RNA sequence: GGGGUGUUAGCUCAGUUUGGUUAGAGUGCCUGCCUGUCACGCAGGAGGUCGCGAGUUCGAGCCUCGUACACCCCGCCA
């Protein structure tokens, strides 16, 4: 029977008259008394099965038993529907199957969540009963699109001479970066493997080994707190190339993203993508992942208010801070209630307040308008290209707080007033990231990307005289790819010289000894004719989330974790037996 | 580590300015009727530890405190 199975969603008018066998689940059953309809669902779609108890009395008993989510094997003839019975909203709405036999392959209790519903089901329930949730159209679509994405990435990269090579999941722990998930070694008492945060070191080794183009659809693990766009285990399309330039990498990735978008959405996207430097992104959008689908850019105001008597501005400047502003054009929509809400909102980013002023009938009004001098008003009007009805929001504080405040407020306003065209796919490269950043509390430098990132050639010289003040002038050959304001990937040209690598380690406060303990195999390998190389990793889950317009990574991962890192279905993580712990020489507290 | 929102029937939610008799709706489920439905329809019915634990009160779904879980945000995520 199963050998000759047809699929519900693949039958059409051309199959009319054929006898077919279908296997699937009961989506809905409609018992009209004299006639019974069963919507049968399989991976491809839904087909209506009709049964006439008068003509098929032998099916009557079985029909009484059949309920939602029963698993059935049905045989019968494909028939065209009468004109008035056609359902235009259904893919198979012109045909139906008149059942001659129905076998119940398995029954089902009343499902706790309805598969065929548009109603929003609580996420905890969906995760607990994921096997039912995955039967829902939305999830099924995500899983299928995920497959399509992976297949088209494999085909494309293979065609560009990339080899798919696996790297170990059981790795050495490296304290730099995110927290590692640790795996105890039974054979080596008191020792631990770490699950990879990314295959970074191994893919560089592969370059040195001469596999000059590598890719992997790689599972990565980071033991950090979760968000709607962050899971403890996630998937990267990871790649690395030898003998390349930043432009070459960018071109290959643009080609990859283009075919992915074409495959999943049937859309053509324009190439090449926009490019913006990190410094410009921070200046204009306040974020290193700018959402450029709308305006309302941040404007520098420090010079205009250099002599301001307004205490908030004056003290911010005196403390070495800055002043920026954004304009929301439809200020009339911003009621007192919104102002209060946003004033509260920006406190999240450590802003002390949210100064604002309205521009109406050629004059400033409300908020801090009364503190503005004529010169300041004129300068504001010009720089912000103020139009009637606009409202200006200011931030004055340290650069970080100012950018965080206005960068996030800008997005918040755009969302609250629906000014973003959600059909746009806005890809942008962010280039020239700083190589290092200085942490005031720890009084040391940290790698912005990772310690193997190459500085721009022309900036290597500055490394000798690095200070917390000029650290930002040293740019890396590092780049992120951003889609609609979300980072979907990043990479860099790597350091291929032992000498430079050691120099960077010393700047990062990693002693030669320490570096040898942590990265000995890479440092050793670099000596043996390491080719210039670089690469990038794309967040597969995030790309899928954005392309399918889902709000969370959990909606594009078949079996995701909750915000506390638990799997509500399998109930991982869990306690383990004393015997297991004994074997590993581990004591719990 | 910190902040916010939520938790009431299987599911999605309402629950009244201000605490007051027997906690409601839609849907699902069960029973009956129904030969062209497609969110079938009609009639009837069952279904509740108001997350959990304390407290205030004559009286708590509602107020207070604690706690668990889910989601969102800050920190964190080279």
XYZ file of C-alpha atoms (C1' of nucleotides) in Angstrom:
667
model
C 0.000 0.000 0.000
C 2.586 2.592 1.091
C 4.625 2.001 -2.064
C 1.904 3.496 -4.232
C 1.147 6.457 -2.006
C 0.262 9.819 -3.542
C 0.519 13.169 -1.788
C -2.532 15.280 -0.882
C -1.153 18.574 -2.098
C 0.213 17.178 -5.348
C -3.056 15.925 -6.774
C -4.801 18.156 -9.262
C -7.393 18.151 -12.018
C -5.046 16.075 -14.185
C -5.487 13.194 -11.731
C -9.263 13.083 -12.045
C -10.451 9.503 -12.484
C -7.331 7.945 -10.987
C -7.469 5.624 -8.027
C -4.962 6.780 -5.427
C -3.755 5.952 -1.946
C -3.159 8.727 0.571
C -1.641 8.715 4.041
C -1.997 11.604 6.426
C -3.662 13.161 9.420
C -7.233 14.296 9.985
C -7.143 18.076 9.787
C -10.886 18.468 10.232
C -13.933 16.267 9.950
C -17.293 17.668 8.914
C -20.162 15.277 9.468
C -23.263 16.476 7.662
C -25.219 13.354 8.478
C -25.848 12.097 5.010
C -22.367 12.932 3.804
C -19.055 13.249 5.598
C -16.021 15.321 4.671
C -12.564 14.667 6.022
C -9.725 17.072 5.378
C -6.637 14.898 5.118
C -3.302 16.587 5.712
C 0.201 15.465 4.791
C 3.536 17.221 4.260
C 2.391 18.697 0.951
C -1.038 20.015 1.829
C -4.680 19.172 2.371
C -7.169 17.237 0.268
C -10.852 16.778 0.938
C -12.032 13.189 1.314
C -15.756 12.580 0.893
C -17.656 9.586 2.160
C -21.257 8.754 1.417
C -22.433 6.327 4.114
C -25.341 5.187 1.974
C -23.076 4.145 -0.866
C -20.297 2.916 1.453
C -22.069 1.462 4.495
C -18.957 -0.534 5.376
C -17.168 2.730 6.237
C -19.832 3.948 8.669
C -18.375 2.413 11.818
C -14.853 3.533 11.103
C -16.067 7.060 10.377
C -17.637 7.338 13.799
C -14.266 6.635 15.385
C -12.245 9.067 13.309
C -11.304 12.303 15.079
C -8.877 15.149 14.661
C -5.204 14.172 14.222
C -5.942 10.485 13.639
C -3.424 9.009 11.223
C -5.225 7.471 8.234
C -4.571 5.476 5.114
C -7.228 6.284 2.536
C -7.842 4.913 -0.935
C -10.348 6.062 -3.497
C -10.918 7.850 -6.761
C -9.996 11.448 -7.489
C -13.074 13.324 -8.689
C -13.732 16.827 -9.835
C -15.982 18.859 -7.618
C -19.276 20.222 -8.816
C -18.893 23.826 -9.896
C -20.727 25.194 -6.856
C -18.684 22.998 -4.512
C -15.290 24.277 -5.637
C -13.270 25.941 -2.876
C -11.093 28.627 -4.459
C -9.194 29.226 -1.192
C -7.841 25.703 -1.213
C -4.923 24.569 -3.350
C -6.746 21.314 -4.101
C -10.166 22.968 -3.996
C -11.246 21.810 -7.432
C -10.960 18.138 -6.657
C -11.756 15.680 -3.911
C -11.258 12.039 -3.170
C -14.209 9.691 -2.787
C -13.049 7.117 -0.293
C -13.472 3.432 -0.954
C -11.356 2.262 1.975
C -10.172 3.997 5.123
C -7.745 2.426 7.547
C -6.990 3.988 10.894
C -3.205 3.676 11.200
C -3.227 5.300 14.619
C -5.610 7.175 16.865
C -4.960 10.381 18.786
C -6.269 11.866 22.004
C -7.905 15.282 21.694
C -4.872 17.447 20.947
C -4.047 20.104 23.555
C -3.386 22.606 20.790
C -5.352 22.888 17.593
C -3.250 22.282 14.522
C -5.577 24.018 12.095
C -6.020 27.415 13.694
C -4.872 30.978 13.256
C -5.288 31.656 16.953
C -2.078 32.575 18.753
C -1.209 29.657 21.001
C 0.902 30.265 24.105
C 4.536 29.651 23.273
C 5.226 27.440 26.248
C 2.444 25.092 25.154
C 3.696 25.080 21.573
C 7.171 24.152 22.791
C 5.901 21.444 25.121
C 3.839 19.869 22.360
C 6.288 20.710 19.598
C 5.381 17.556 17.670
C 1.893 18.995 17.193
C 3.115 22.557 16.717
C 5.342 21.397 13.867
C 2.251 20.064 12.087
C 0.964 23.641 11.862
C 1.334 25.296 8.484
C 3.524 28.134 9.763
C 6.078 25.818 11.369
C 5.993 23.313 8.548
C 6.763 26.124 6.127
C 9.714 27.294 8.237
C 11.204 23.805 8.410
C 10.858 23.317 4.655
C 12.322 26.754 3.887
C 15.185 25.987 6.213
C 15.937 22.904 4.161
C 15.730 24.913 0.942
C 18.099 27.509 2.354
C 20.669 24.907 3.323
C 20.422 23.089 0.010
C 20.800 26.213 -2.087
C 23.743 27.361 0.040
C 25.421 23.986 -0.458
C 24.828 24.017 -4.197
C 26.011 27.603 -4.631
C 29.136 27.265 -2.518
C 30.044 23.933 -4.116
C 29.774 25.612 -7.508
C 32.245 28.245 -6.279
C 34.791 25.518 -5.437
C 34.032 25.457 -1.703
C 34.444 22.101 0.036
C 32.091 21.178 2.856
C 34.322 19.997 5.684
C 33.303 19.062 9.208
C 35.177 20.233 12.277
C 35.008 18.760 15.786
C 32.237 19.501 18.254
C 34.432 18.379 21.129
C 37.008 21.117 21.355
C 39.396 22.848 23.633
C 37.957 25.572 25.840
C 39.136 29.094 25.139
C 38.349 31.662 27.801
C 38.171 34.557 25.326
C 34.714 35.473 24.085
C 31.464 33.892 25.138
C 31.138 31.328 27.902
C 31.763 27.785 26.736
C 29.475 24.822 27.208
C 31.697 22.227 28.817
C 31.670 18.474 28.338
C 33.516 16.383 30.911
C 35.960 13.785 29.693
C 35.508 10.394 31.366
C 38.813 9.001 30.135
C 40.741 12.115 31.126
C 39.766 12.790 34.688
C 39.095 16.398 35.661
C 39.383 17.519 32.039
C 36.733 19.055 29.868
C 35.977 19.555 26.231
C 34.168 22.695 25.125
C 31.503 22.828 22.445
C 32.566 25.257 19.705
C 31.400 28.880 19.782
C 32.340 28.750 16.116
C 34.745 26.613 14.064
C 37.102 29.597 13.886
C 40.463 28.004 14.611
C 39.808 24.842 12.649
C 38.766 26.640 9.504
C 41.955 28.686 9.642
C 43.922 25.451 10.018
C 42.140 24.107 6.935
C 43.355 27.130 4.979
C 46.894 26.440 6.098
C 46.352 22.812 5.063
C 45.603 24.017 1.573
C 41.849 23.458 1.315
C 41.602 26.942 -0.049
C 37.819 27.248 0.087
C 35.913 25.699 2.984
C 32.339 25.893 4.146
C 30.243 24.194 6.765
C 26.716 24.470 8.010
C 27.958 24.510 11.536
C 26.243 24.206 14.883
C 27.649 26.731 17.349
C 27.186 26.948 21.098
C 27.378 29.950 23.408
C 26.447 29.832 27.049
C 25.130 33.367 27.364
C 21.740 34.821 28.247
C 19.159 34.470 25.504
C 17.002 36.839 23.486
C 14.449 36.458 20.762
C 17.363 36.491 18.275
C 19.817 34.481 20.399
C 19.726 30.753 21.100
C 22.335 28.780 23.061
C 22.837 26.524 20.059
C 22.460 27.989 16.626
C 23.549 27.415 13.066
C 26.062 29.271 10.953
C 26.893 29.042 7.305
C 30.576 29.236 8.024
C 33.142 29.784 5.296
C 36.784 30.616 4.812
C 38.954 31.309 1.787
C 42.611 31.685 0.969
C 44.159 34.215 -1.428
C 41.260 36.630 -1.233
C 40.420 40.240 -0.546
C 37.561 41.769 1.394
C 35.903 42.667 -1.900
C 36.135 39.080 -3.120
C 34.470 37.780 0.025
C 31.750 40.403 -0.206
C 31.029 39.478 -3.801
C 30.692 35.782 -2.994
C 28.406 36.425 -0.025
C 26.210 38.790 -2.015
C 25.817 36.059 -4.620
C 24.929 33.570 -1.916
C 22.329 35.822 -0.309
C 20.870 36.626 -3.697
C 20.201 32.983 -4.527
C 18.873 32.301 -1.025
C 16.367 35.146 -1.317
C 15.429 34.000 -4.812
C 14.969 30.428 -3.671
C 12.918 31.234 -0.564
C 10.941 34.267 -1.634
C 11.192 34.279 -5.406
C 12.466 37.851 -5.173
C 15.383 39.424 -6.986
C 17.599 41.654 -4.897
C 19.933 44.313 -6.215
C 23.682 43.906 -6.091
C 26.096 45.171 -5.042
C 24.788 45.919 -1.560
C 25.257 49.263 0.121
C 28.373 49.749 2.214
C 28.884 51.970 5.209
C 31.820 52.255 7.569
C 31.423 51.464 11.227
C 32.143 55.070 12.173
C 29.522 56.384 9.790
C 26.945 53.851 10.974
C 27.488 54.906 14.568
C 27.350 58.598 13.672
C 24.218 58.428 11.526
C 22.268 55.599 13.158
C 23.798 55.117 16.612
C 24.226 51.391 15.983
C 26.746 49.134 14.293
C 23.818 47.341 12.643
C 21.952 50.253 11.069
C 18.359 49.952 9.895
C 18.462 52.056 6.733
C 14.900 51.375 5.586
C 13.867 54.794 6.875
C 15.366 58.209 7.610
C 15.318 60.057 10.922
C 19.088 59.902 11.111
C 21.031 61.118 14.115
C 22.525 64.599 13.730
C 25.475 65.965 15.653
C 24.506 69.022 17.716
C 27.499 69.530 20.005
C 28.920 72.486 18.037
C 25.577 74.272 17.878
C 25.181 74.109 21.640
C 28.846 74.777 22.464
C 27.882 77.958 24.316
C 24.443 76.876 25.496
C 23.128 78.103 28.829
C 20.832 75.093 29.019
C 22.392 73.288 31.962
C 21.708 69.741 30.736
C 23.554 70.397 27.484
C 26.321 72.485 28.995
C 27.205 69.929 31.662
C 27.193 67.048 29.154
C 29.675 68.918 26.966
C 31.768 69.955 29.947
C 32.086 66.271 30.941
C 33.434 65.412 27.501
C 30.114 64.167 26.209
C 28.156 65.076 23.125
C 24.731 66.188 21.935
C 22.777 64.607 19.097
C 19.222 64.913 17.848
C 16.666 63.125 15.722
C 13.548 64.558 14.148
C 10.220 62.786 13.945
C 8.380 64.581 11.126
C 4.838 63.989 12.341
C 5.209 65.586 15.742
C 1.452 66.054 16.004
C 1.149 62.329 16.653
C 3.448 62.547 19.664
C 1.115 63.290 22.536
C 2.174 64.029 26.101
C 1.552 60.366 26.843
C 4.124 59.302 24.250
C 6.657 61.816 25.536
C 6.308 60.352 29.023
C 6.560 56.841 27.658
C 9.699 57.610 25.658
C 11.274 59.496 28.550
C 10.816 56.345 30.570
C 12.055 54.178 27.677
C 15.393 55.957 27.236
C 16.246 55.418 30.883
C 16.997 51.815 29.873
C 19.992 53.182 27.999
C 21.059 55.307 30.972
C 19.767 58.581 29.505
C 18.862 60.970 32.310
C 16.009 62.514 30.395
C 14.620 63.147 26.948
C 14.750 66.835 25.967
C 12.486 67.698 23.045
C 11.132 70.683 21.153
C 8.379 71.067 18.601
C 8.648 73.084 15.393
C 5.332 74.597 14.473
C 4.398 77.511 12.190
C 8.061 78.455 11.847
C 8.593 78.684 15.600
C 9.894 76.430 18.359
C 7.478 75.429 21.039
C 7.234 73.126 24.042
C 9.875 71.112 25.837
C 13.171 72.923 25.941
C 12.183 75.537 23.301
C 12.398 78.340 25.840
C 16.083 77.616 26.462
C 17.054 77.958 22.807
C 18.731 81.137 21.565
C 17.950 82.624 18.157
C 21.319 81.460 16.803
C 20.716 77.945 18.036
C 17.224 77.913 16.543
C 18.533 79.011 13.164
C 21.316 76.443 13.219
C 18.885 73.697 14.229
C 16.444 74.574 11.455
C 19.191 74.378 8.882
C 21.009 71.273 10.003
C 17.872 69.238 10.711
C 16.122 70.606 7.584
C 13.127 71.172 9.862
C 9.704 71.089 8.323
C 6.519 72.253 9.913
C 5.092 69.893 12.510
C 8.303 68.090 13.366
C 9.405 67.183 16.837
C 13.078 67.058 17.822
C 14.406 64.642 20.419
C 17.794 65.351 21.967
C 20.291 63.256 23.820
C 23.233 64.742 25.662
C 25.624 62.493 27.495
C 28.588 60.248 26.760
C 28.883 59.115 23.157
C 27.735 55.619 24.024
C 24.637 56.751 25.913
C 23.732 59.298 23.220
C 23.996 56.716 20.442
C 22.191 54.024 22.430
C 19.406 56.437 23.331
C 18.707 57.943 19.938
C 19.584 54.820 17.967
C 16.991 52.829 19.871
C 14.428 55.632 20.121
C 14.623 55.999 16.359
C 13.687 52.329 15.889
C 11.011 52.561 18.563
C 9.366 55.541 16.846
C 9.495 53.802 13.484
C 7.794 50.728 14.937
C 5.216 52.638 16.958
C 4.095 54.656 13.945
C 4.555 51.960 11.287
C 6.870 53.996 9.107
C 8.946 51.024 7.933
C 8.001 49.313 4.676
C 8.114 45.693 5.808
C 8.485 44.376 2.261
C 11.930 45.884 1.846
C 15.001 43.697 2.217
C 17.702 46.182 3.093
C 21.140 44.592 2.987
C 24.104 46.688 3.996
C 27.753 45.938 4.669
C 29.310 47.609 7.686
C 33.044 47.842 7.133
C 36.168 49.127 8.867
C 35.319 48.011 12.372
C 37.766 49.106 15.029
C 40.301 46.361 15.716
C 40.256 46.796 19.469
C 38.256 48.516 22.135
C 39.455 49.789 25.469
C 37.645 48.780 28.615
C 37.993 51.469 31.272
C 37.044 49.241 34.188
C 39.423 46.401 33.282
C 42.019 48.885 31.992
C 42.792 46.692 28.997
C 42.056 46.234 25.315
C 39.622 43.696 23.953
C 39.356 42.374 20.396
C 36.226 43.789 18.825
C 35.820 40.831 16.457
C 38.256 38.144 17.609
C 42.005 38.037 18.253
C 42.808 36.669 14.791
C 41.425 39.647 12.918
C 43.901 41.491 10.734
C 44.259 45.245 11.107
C 44.170 47.350 7.976
C 47.690 47.424 6.571
C 47.961 51.188 6.828
C 47.033 51.071 10.531
C 49.523 48.444 11.651
C 52.032 51.179 12.388
C 49.735 52.785 14.977
C 49.794 49.573 17.019
C 53.225 50.539 18.319
C 51.945 53.719 19.940
C 48.504 52.551 20.922
C 46.664 54.493 23.640
C 43.064 54.437 24.843
C 42.605 57.679 22.888
C 43.779 56.508 19.480
C 42.623 52.895 19.729
C 39.548 53.688 17.682
C 41.758 54.897 14.810
C 43.057 51.382 14.215
C 40.577 49.738 11.905
C 40.331 46.053 11.170
C 39.763 44.280 7.885
C 36.458 43.212 9.410
C 32.967 43.516 8.074
C 29.421 42.689 9.125
C 26.481 42.045 6.871
C 23.268 43.611 8.168
C 19.713 42.958 7.031
C 16.968 45.333 8.130
C 18.953 46.482 11.143
C 19.921 42.982 12.298
C 23.437 41.587 12.073
C 23.187 38.405 10.018
C 26.881 37.722 9.602
C 30.380 38.941 10.059
C 33.920 38.122 9.247
C 37.387 39.372 8.598
C 40.670 38.889 6.911
C 42.750 36.921 9.398
C 46.248 37.475 10.574
C 48.540 35.131 8.663
C 51.825 36.203 10.217
C 53.049 34.737 13.492
C 54.785 37.972 14.322
C 51.696 40.136 13.975
C 49.581 37.550 15.760
C 51.937 37.613 18.733
C 51.871 41.408 18.740
C 48.050 41.376 18.937
C 48.097 38.809 21.721
C 50.423 40.987 23.743
C 48.147 44.010 23.235
C 45.239 41.890 24.462
C 47.225 41.058 27.569
C 47.685 37.473 26.517
C 51.233 36.442 27.339
C 53.274 34.358 24.934
C 53.032 31.493 27.364
C 49.281 31.881 27.672
C 48.830 32.137 23.923
C 50.849 28.989 23.476
C 48.640 27.139 25.906
C 45.420 28.324 24.298
C 46.192 28.535 20.615
C 49.463 26.623 20.254
C 48.309 24.615 17.253
C 47.247 27.703 15.323
C 50.419 29.589 16.139
C 52.466 26.573 15.175
C 50.551 26.110 11.940
C 50.934 29.780 10.997
C 54.682 29.222 10.740
C 54.340 26.682 7.949
C 53.589 28.823 4.939
C 50.184 30.075 6.023
C 48.347 31.624 3.090
C 46.618 34.986 3.425
C 43.034 34.069 4.249
C 39.770 35.315 5.563
C 36.142 34.433 5.773
C 32.790 35.017 7.257
C 29.936 33.298 9.042
C 26.271 33.879 8.347
C 23.621 33.326 10.994
C 21.357 30.855 9.245
C 18.603 31.085 11.841
C 18.536 34.863 11.783
C 18.435 35.027 7.997
C 15.516 32.636 7.980
C 13.742 34.588 10.718
C 14.056 37.842 8.794
C 13.140 36.432 5.388
C 10.080 34.648 6.796
C 9.166 37.709 8.904
C 9.068 35.799 12.156
C 9.524 37.514 15.494
C 11.769 34.958 17.062
C 14.474 32.433 16.288
C 12.257 29.918 18.017
C 9.888 30.119 15.059
C 12.512 28.934 12.568
C 14.246 26.285 14.692
C 12.421 22.953 14.942
C 13.388 22.305 18.552
C 14.504 25.532 20.226
C 15.246 26.402 23.839
C 13.304 28.822 26.025
C 14.773 32.064 27.354
C 16.122 30.041 30.281
C 17.799 27.593 27.949
C 15.380 24.738 28.513
C 13.703 22.430 26.047
C 10.125 22.178 27.280
C 9.508 19.039 25.237
C 12.486 16.891 26.252
C 12.955 18.715 29.550
C 16.664 19.278 28.999
C 18.776 20.133 30.868
C 18.189 17.619 33.655
C 19.839 16.132 36.687
C 21.891 13.018 36.073
C 22.451 9.965 38.238
C 25.135 9.755 40.899
C 26.653 6.879 38.912
C 27.102 9.071 35.866
C 28.689 11.795 37.932
C 30.951 9.293 39.700
C 32.224 8.011 36.402
C 33.141 11.554 35.444
C 34.623 12.358 38.854
C 32.244 15.265 39.196
C 30.667 16.460 42.415
C 27.614 18.704 42.332
C 26.919 21.410 44.888
C 22.850 39.879 38.047
C 18.819 43.874 37.177
C 13.993 45.805 35.152
C 9.115 45.036 32.781
C 4.648 42.210 31.197
C 1.789 37.955 31.763
C -0.344 33.292 34.365
C -8.611 32.486 35.120
C -12.224 26.053 31.409
C -8.320 21.616 26.720
C -7.151 26.477 23.826
C -7.716 32.089 23.230
C -9.413 35.643 26.469
C -13.064 38.879 29.591
C -13.852 39.481 34.722
C -17.086 45.677 36.200
C -14.227 52.880 39.172
C -13.847 50.902 44.870
C -12.762 43.193 47.531
C -19.162 41.077 48.298
C -24.339 35.548 46.312
C -23.522 30.119 42.293
C -16.509 33.071 38.096
C -18.253 34.258 32.175
C -17.571 34.369 26.481
C -15.709 32.291 21.935
C -13.599 27.940 20.373
C -12.515 22.846 21.240
C -14.783 18.360 23.506
C -19.339 15.004 24.373
C -24.635 13.755 22.814
C -28.577 14.303 19.206
C -30.338 16.144 14.312
C -28.662 17.252 9.388
C -26.702 14.742 1.685
C -22.236 19.507 -0.585
C -19.657 21.290 3.729
C -14.925 23.635 3.653
C -13.883 27.986 10.542
C -20.447 23.524 8.100
C -25.110 24.557 10.631
C -28.878 23.792 14.605
C -30.163 22.022 19.695
C -28.491 20.249 24.325
C -24.464 18.976 27.797
C -19.999 18.312 30.451
C -15.736 21.049 31.678
C -12.498 25.673 36.949
C -6.967 24.027 42.929
C -8.474 31.634 39.181
C 0.153 29.178 38.538
C 1.874 27.926 43.674
C 2.579 29.588 49.009
C 1.802 32.955 52.801
C -0.517 37.529 54.564
C -4.363 41.593 55.163
C -9.808 41.187 55.732
C -16.045 39.319 58.336
C -15.014 38.105 53.120
C -9.645 37.713 47.989
C -9.725 35.782 40.888
C -9.283 41.171 42.451
C -5.099 44.106 47.718
C 0.245 42.982 49.933
C 4.654 39.886 50.148
C 7.236 35.667 48.434
C 7.911 31.968 44.738
C 7.616 29.157 39.903
C 7.130 29.388 34.760
C 6.732 31.994 29.888
C 7.877 36.271 27.042
C 10.444 41.198 26.327
C 14.519 44.543 27.616
C 19.498 46.138 30.115
C 24.050 43.784 31.427
C 26.303 39.650 28.854
C 26.845 37.612 23.633
C 35.613 37.936 21.082
